[in-house]
Amino acid sequence: MAAFSLLSLFHPNPSIPKMTTKPLAVLNKAYKMQVPYELKQGQTRIFHQLPSGLNMEVIEQKGRVLADKENNRRPGNSEKNPPLVFVHGSYHAAWCWAEHWLPFFSGFGFDSYAVSLLGQGESDAPASPVAGSLQTHAGDVADFIQKKLTFPPVLLGHSFGGLIIQCYIANIRNKQTLEKKMLYPDLAGAVLVCSVPPSGNSGLVWRYLFSKPVAAFKVTRSLAAKAFQTDLSLCKETFFTSTMEDHLVKRYQALMKESSRMPLFDLRKLNSSLPVPSVLKSSIEVLVLGANDDFIVDTEGLNETGRFYGVSPICVEGVAHDMMLDCSWEKGARAILSWLNCLSR
């Protein structure tokens, strides 16, 4: 039972409200989240209508043109920076990227888009017990890229969002027909941030049970039992470093509590579909980024993902699982920016 409980991480299941919106329309006042996220200057909340007719929330922030050569990705080069598309994990939504990383990367000239997967954030919810599968979530991201973006983007995914991106990559590189090629547009690269590894989280579960039973109990209580929603100290330990200020933890705790109106996946079906199909190591440029203080994804999980893509993972010191929200969020952002600067040089 303990193992099954741990395998149920990240999957809340509150009631599912419904709201109909127009594609690419600015969100009106009928927020789905009872604690709505207020956008920062330069950000826009739009909706992308999926083939199902459901609308997917997208927070976008266009890249600024910078005159300072030190801040330009390619000084003297007219080639456009690739757009960045961010995919969140469980208990999160587009807002988690909009807080720090969208302003940061747009400030360096990158058009940045953060999506809320179905049933999360301000996105519509399907008429089913769960929001979707790896394939359907990856397909929703692909539909947005195909219809909205002009240039191949870099996909960035956090936690289970990273697993969705791994599914996307597999679909690109194992496509058999022109139709499938059109469904999954090519990428300029991919960044996996504290990602669930290609085999899923079952390996993490068993390692925690045998090597860190106390941590295993805390993770189960925090995520499977959703105690992080009411226990501030447990929320901090699960997602953030110990130096994170409590008032920030409390704010993000409230947003996380409201972000997921239904589980992202049916975990039994998810685990039966894993590991994700392998790809040629040179087929796409991938950055595997981990956090030294990650309470959820351990070092072996990080290394597994690196081995899968034939790259050496980078582990950022002084940040926890929610690297993009932690008090030292800029460390991870700088590591990604350095990698982006080297793309296709």
mmCIF file of N, CA and C in Angstrom, residues 161-216:
data_model
loop_
_atom_site.group_PDB
_atom_site.id
_atom_site.type_symbol
_atom_site.label_atom_id
_atom_site.label_comp_id
_atom_site.label_asym_id
_atom_site.label_seq_id
_atom_site.Cartn_x
_atom_site.Cartn_y
_atom_site.Cartn_z
ATOM 1 N N GLY A 161 5.934 17.513 -16.188
ATOM 2 C CA GLY A 161 5.984 18.235 -17.459
ATOM 3 C C GLY A 161 7.182 17.804 -18.283
ATOM 4 N N GLY A 162 8.290 17.466 -17.597
ATOM 5 C CA GLY A 162 9.460 16.947 -18.298
ATOM 6 C C GLY A 162 9.191 15.607 -18.942
ATOM 7 N N LEU A 163 8.387 14.768 -18.283
ATOM 8 C CA LEU A 163 8.032 13.468 -18.865
ATOM 9 C C LEU A 163 7.157 13.657 -20.101
ATOM 10 N N ILE A 164 6.283 14.660 -20.075
ATOM 11 C CA ILE A 164 5.454 14.967 -21.239
ATOM 12 C C ILE A 164 6.331 15.390 -22.410
ATOM 13 N N ILE A 165 7.361 16.185 -22.141
ATOM 14 C CA ILE A 165 8.279 16.606 -23.201
ATOM 15 C C ILE A 165 9.060 15.413 -23.740
ATOM 16 N N GLN A 166 9.430 14.485 -22.870
ATOM 17 C CA GLN A 166 10.105 13.275 -23.344
ATOM 18 C C GLN A 166 9.211 12.487 -24.302
ATOM 19 N N CYS A 167 7.923 12.447 -24.009
ATOM 20 C CA CYS A 167 6.966 11.802 -24.913
ATOM 21 C C CYS A 167 6.906 12.543 -26.242
ATOM 22 N N TYR A 168 6.910 13.863 -26.190
ATOM 23 C CA TYR A 168 6.899 14.686 -27.404
ATOM 24 C C TYR A 168 8.125 14.364 -28.266
ATOM 25 N N ILE A 169 9.302 14.328 -27.648
ATOM 26 C CA ILE A 169 10.544 14.045 -28.375
ATOM 27 C C ILE A 169 10.469 12.680 -29.046
ATOM 28 N N ALA A 170 9.952 11.697 -28.314
ATOM 29 C CA ALA A 170 9.834 10.349 -28.880
ATOM 30 C C ALA A 170 8.915 10.341 -30.087
ATOM 31 N N ASN A 171 7.851 11.116 -30.034
ATOM 32 C CA ASN A 171 6.925 11.173 -31.165
ATOM 33 C C ASN A 171 7.567 11.851 -32.377
ATOM 34 N N ILE A 172 8.390 12.861 -32.133
ATOM 35 C CA ILE A 172 9.094 13.505 -33.253
ATOM 36 C C ILE A 172 10.026 12.523 -33.924
ATOM 37 N N ARG A 173 10.831 11.859 -33.121
ATOM 38 C CA ARG A 173 11.915 11.056 -33.680
ATOM 39 C C ARG A 173 11.490 9.664 -34.110
ATOM 40 N N ASN A 174 10.288 9.245 -33.761
ATOM 41 C CA ASN A 174 9.800 7.942 -34.189
ATOM 42 C C ASN A 174 8.599 8.059 -35.125
ATOM 43 N N LYS A 175 8.428 9.240 -35.718
ATOM 44 C CA LYS A 175 7.275 9.458 -36.589
ATOM 45 C C LYS A 175 7.394 8.609 -37.856
ATOM 46 N N GLN A 176 6.301 8.055 -38.278
ATOM 47 C CA GLN A 176 6.284 7.148 -39.419
ATOM 48 C C GLN A 176 5.616 7.751 -40.647
ATOM 49 N N THR A 177 4.754 8.721 -40.439
ATOM 50 C CA THR A 177 3.984 9.255 -41.554
ATOM 51 C C THR A 177 4.078 10.767 -41.582
ATOM 52 N N LEU A 178 3.747 11.343 -42.729
ATOM 53 C CA LEU A 178 3.735 12.804 -42.867
ATOM 54 C C LEU A 178 2.720 13.403 -41.911
ATOM 55 N N GLU A 179 1.605 12.679 -41.717
ATOM 56 C CA GLU A 179 0.564 13.181 -40.815
ATOM 57 C C GLU A 179 1.107 13.328 -39.401
ATOM 58 N N LYS A 180 1.882 12.329 -38.944
ATOM 59 C CA LYS A 180 2.432 12.396 -37.601
ATOM 60 C C LYS A 180 3.483 13.495 -37.509
ATOM 61 N N LYS A 181 4.228 13.694 -38.597
ATOM 62 C CA LYS A 181 5.220 14.756 -38.618
ATOM 63 C C LYS A 181 4.551 16.104 -38.404
ATOM 64 N N MET A 182 3.396 16.275 -39.013
ATOM 65 C CA MET A 182 2.679 17.536 -38.870
ATOM 66 C C MET A 182 2.125 17.700 -37.460
ATOM 67 N N LEU A 183 1.793 16.576 -36.816
ATOM 68 C CA LEU A 183 1.244 16.649 -35.471
ATOM 69 C C LEU A 183 2.295 17.073 -34.454
ATOM 70 N N TYR A 184 3.547 16.698 -34.682
ATOM 71 C CA TYR A 184 4.614 17.006 -33.738
ATOM 72 C C TYR A 184 5.705 17.806 -34.441
ATOM 73 N N PRO A 185 5.567 19.133 -34.465
ATOM 74 C CA PRO A 185 6.573 19.970 -35.129
ATOM 75 C C PRO A 185 7.947 19.787 -34.501
ATOM 76 N N ASP A 186 8.978 20.017 -35.302
ATOM 77 C CA ASP A 186 10.355 19.891 -34.818
ATOM 78 C C ASP A 186 10.647 20.925 -33.737
ATOM 79 N N LEU A 187 11.634 20.611 -32.928
ATOM 80 C CA LEU A 187 12.055 21.484 -31.848
ATOM 81 C C LEU A 187 13.468 21.991 -32.093
ATOM 82 N N ALA A 188 13.774 23.152 -31.518
ATOM 83 C CA ALA A 188 15.147 23.652 -31.520
ATOM 84 C C ALA A 188 15.954 23.022 -30.397
ATOM 85 N N GLY A 189 15.276 22.468 -29.407
ATOM 86 C CA GLY A 189 15.924 21.821 -28.283
ATOM 87 C C GLY A 189 14.917 21.564 -27.175
ATOM 88 N N ALA A 190 15.383 20.942 -26.099
ATOM 89 C CA ALA A 190 14.508 20.645 -24.968
ATOM 90 C C ALA A 190 15.296 20.759 -23.672
ATOM 91 N N VAL A 191 14.630 21.243 -22.624
ATOM 92 C CA VAL A 191 15.226 21.368 -21.293
ATOM 93 C C VAL A 191 14.323 20.624 -20.311
ATOM 94 N N LEU A 192 14.900 19.663 -19.594
ATOM 95 C CA LEU A 192 14.168 18.866 -18.618
ATOM 96 C C LEU A 192 14.609 19.304 -17.222
ATOM 97 N N VAL A 193 13.698 19.960 -16.502
ATOM 98 C CA VAL A 193 14.014 20.578 -15.211
ATOM 99 C C VAL A 193 13.442 19.720 -14.084
ATOM 100 N N CYS A 194 14.338 19.138 -13.270
ATOM 101 C CA CYS A 194 13.886 18.268 -12.163
ATOM 102 C C CYS A 194 12.831 17.289 -12.661
ATOM 103 N N SER A 195 13.117 16.696 -13.807
ATOM 104 C CA SER A 195 12.121 15.897 -14.521
ATOM 105 C C SER A 195 11.961 14.496 -13.944
ATOM 106 N N VAL A 196 10.750 13.996 -13.980
ATOM 107 C CA VAL A 196 10.527 12.573 -13.762
ATOM 108 C C VAL A 196 11.303 11.831 -14.849
ATOM 109 N N PRO A 197 12.074 10.795 -14.500
ATOM 110 C CA PRO A 197 12.906 10.109 -15.492
ATOM 111 C C PRO A 197 12.082 9.295 -16.482
ATOM 112 N N PRO A 198 12.714 8.825 -17.569
ATOM 113 C CA PRO A 198 11.981 8.121 -18.633
ATOM 114 C C PRO A 198 11.218 6.883 -18.165
ATOM 115 N N SER A 199 11.687 6.238 -17.091
ATOM 116 C CA SER A 199 11.009 5.043 -16.577
ATOM 117 C C SER A 199 9.852 5.378 -15.653
ATOM 118 N N GLY A 200 9.638 6.667 -15.387
ATOM 119 C CA GLY A 200 8.582 7.079 -14.482
ATOM 120 C C GLY A 200 9.094 7.252 -13.058
ATOM 121 N N ASN A 201 8.157 7.373 -12.111
ATOM 122 C CA ASN A 201 8.569 7.635 -10.731
ATOM 123 C C ASN A 201 8.615 6.388 -9.866
ATOM 124 N N SER A 202 8.373 5.207 -10.440
ATOM 125 C CA SER A 202 8.365 3.988 -9.625
ATOM 126 C C SER A 202 9.742 3.694 -9.043
ATOM 127 N N GLY A 203 10.810 3.938 -9.835
ATOM 128 C CA GLY A 203 12.153 3.737 -9.313
ATOM 129 C C GLY A 203 12.456 4.664 -8.156
ATOM 130 N N LEU A 204 12.007 5.913 -8.273
ATOM 131 C CA LEU A 204 12.171 6.866 -7.177
ATOM 132 C C LEU A 204 11.469 6.364 -5.916
ATOM 133 N N VAL A 205 10.288 5.826 -6.115
ATOM 134 C CA VAL A 205 9.479 5.340 -4.997
ATOM 135 C C VAL A 205 10.217 4.256 -4.229
ATOM 136 N N TRP A 206 10.692 3.250 -4.946
ATOM 137 C CA TRP A 206 11.327 2.124 -4.266
ATOM 138 C C TRP A 206 12.645 2.522 -3.624
ATOM 139 N N ARG A 207 13.400 3.400 -4.261
ATOM 140 C CA ARG A 207 14.650 3.851 -3.641
ATOM 141 C C ARG A 207 14.374 4.592 -2.339
ATOM 142 N N TYR A 208 13.336 5.430 -2.340
ATOM 143 C CA TYR A 208 12.988 6.153 -1.119
ATOM 144 C C TYR A 208 12.522 5.195 -0.024
ATOM 145 N N LEU A 209 11.742 4.192 -0.388
ATOM 146 C CA LEU A 209 11.225 3.253 0.602
ATOM 147 C C LEU A 209 12.350 2.517 1.315
ATOM 148 N N PHE A 210 13.379 2.125 0.565
ATOM 149 C CA PHE A 210 14.439 1.311 1.147
ATOM 150 C C PHE A 210 15.591 2.125 1.716
ATOM 151 N N SER A 211 15.856 3.304 1.163
ATOM 152 C CA SER A 211 17.020 4.069 1.612
ATOM 153 C C SER A 211 16.657 5.263 2.482
ATOM 154 N N LYS A 212 15.457 5.820 2.284
ATOM 155 C CA LYS A 212 15.045 7.001 3.035
ATOM 156 C C LYS A 212 13.588 6.856 3.476
ATOM 157 N N PRO A 213 13.310 5.918 4.382
ATOM 158 C CA PRO A 213 11.911 5.662 4.764
ATOM 159 C C PRO A 213 11.205 6.874 5.361
ATOM 160 N N VAL A 214 11.937 7.685 6.126
ATOM 161 C CA VAL A 214 11.312 8.881 6.702
ATOM 162 C C VAL A 214 10.934 9.864 5.600
ATOM 163 N N ALA A 215 11.853 10.058 4.640
ATOM 164 C CA ALA A 215 11.556 10.934 3.504
ATOM 165 C C ALA A 215 10.407 10.369 2.686
ATOM 166 N N ALA A 216 10.380 9.044 2.535
ATOM 167 C CA ALA A 216 9.291 8.408 1.784
ATOM 168 C C ALA A 216 7.940 8.702 2.434
#
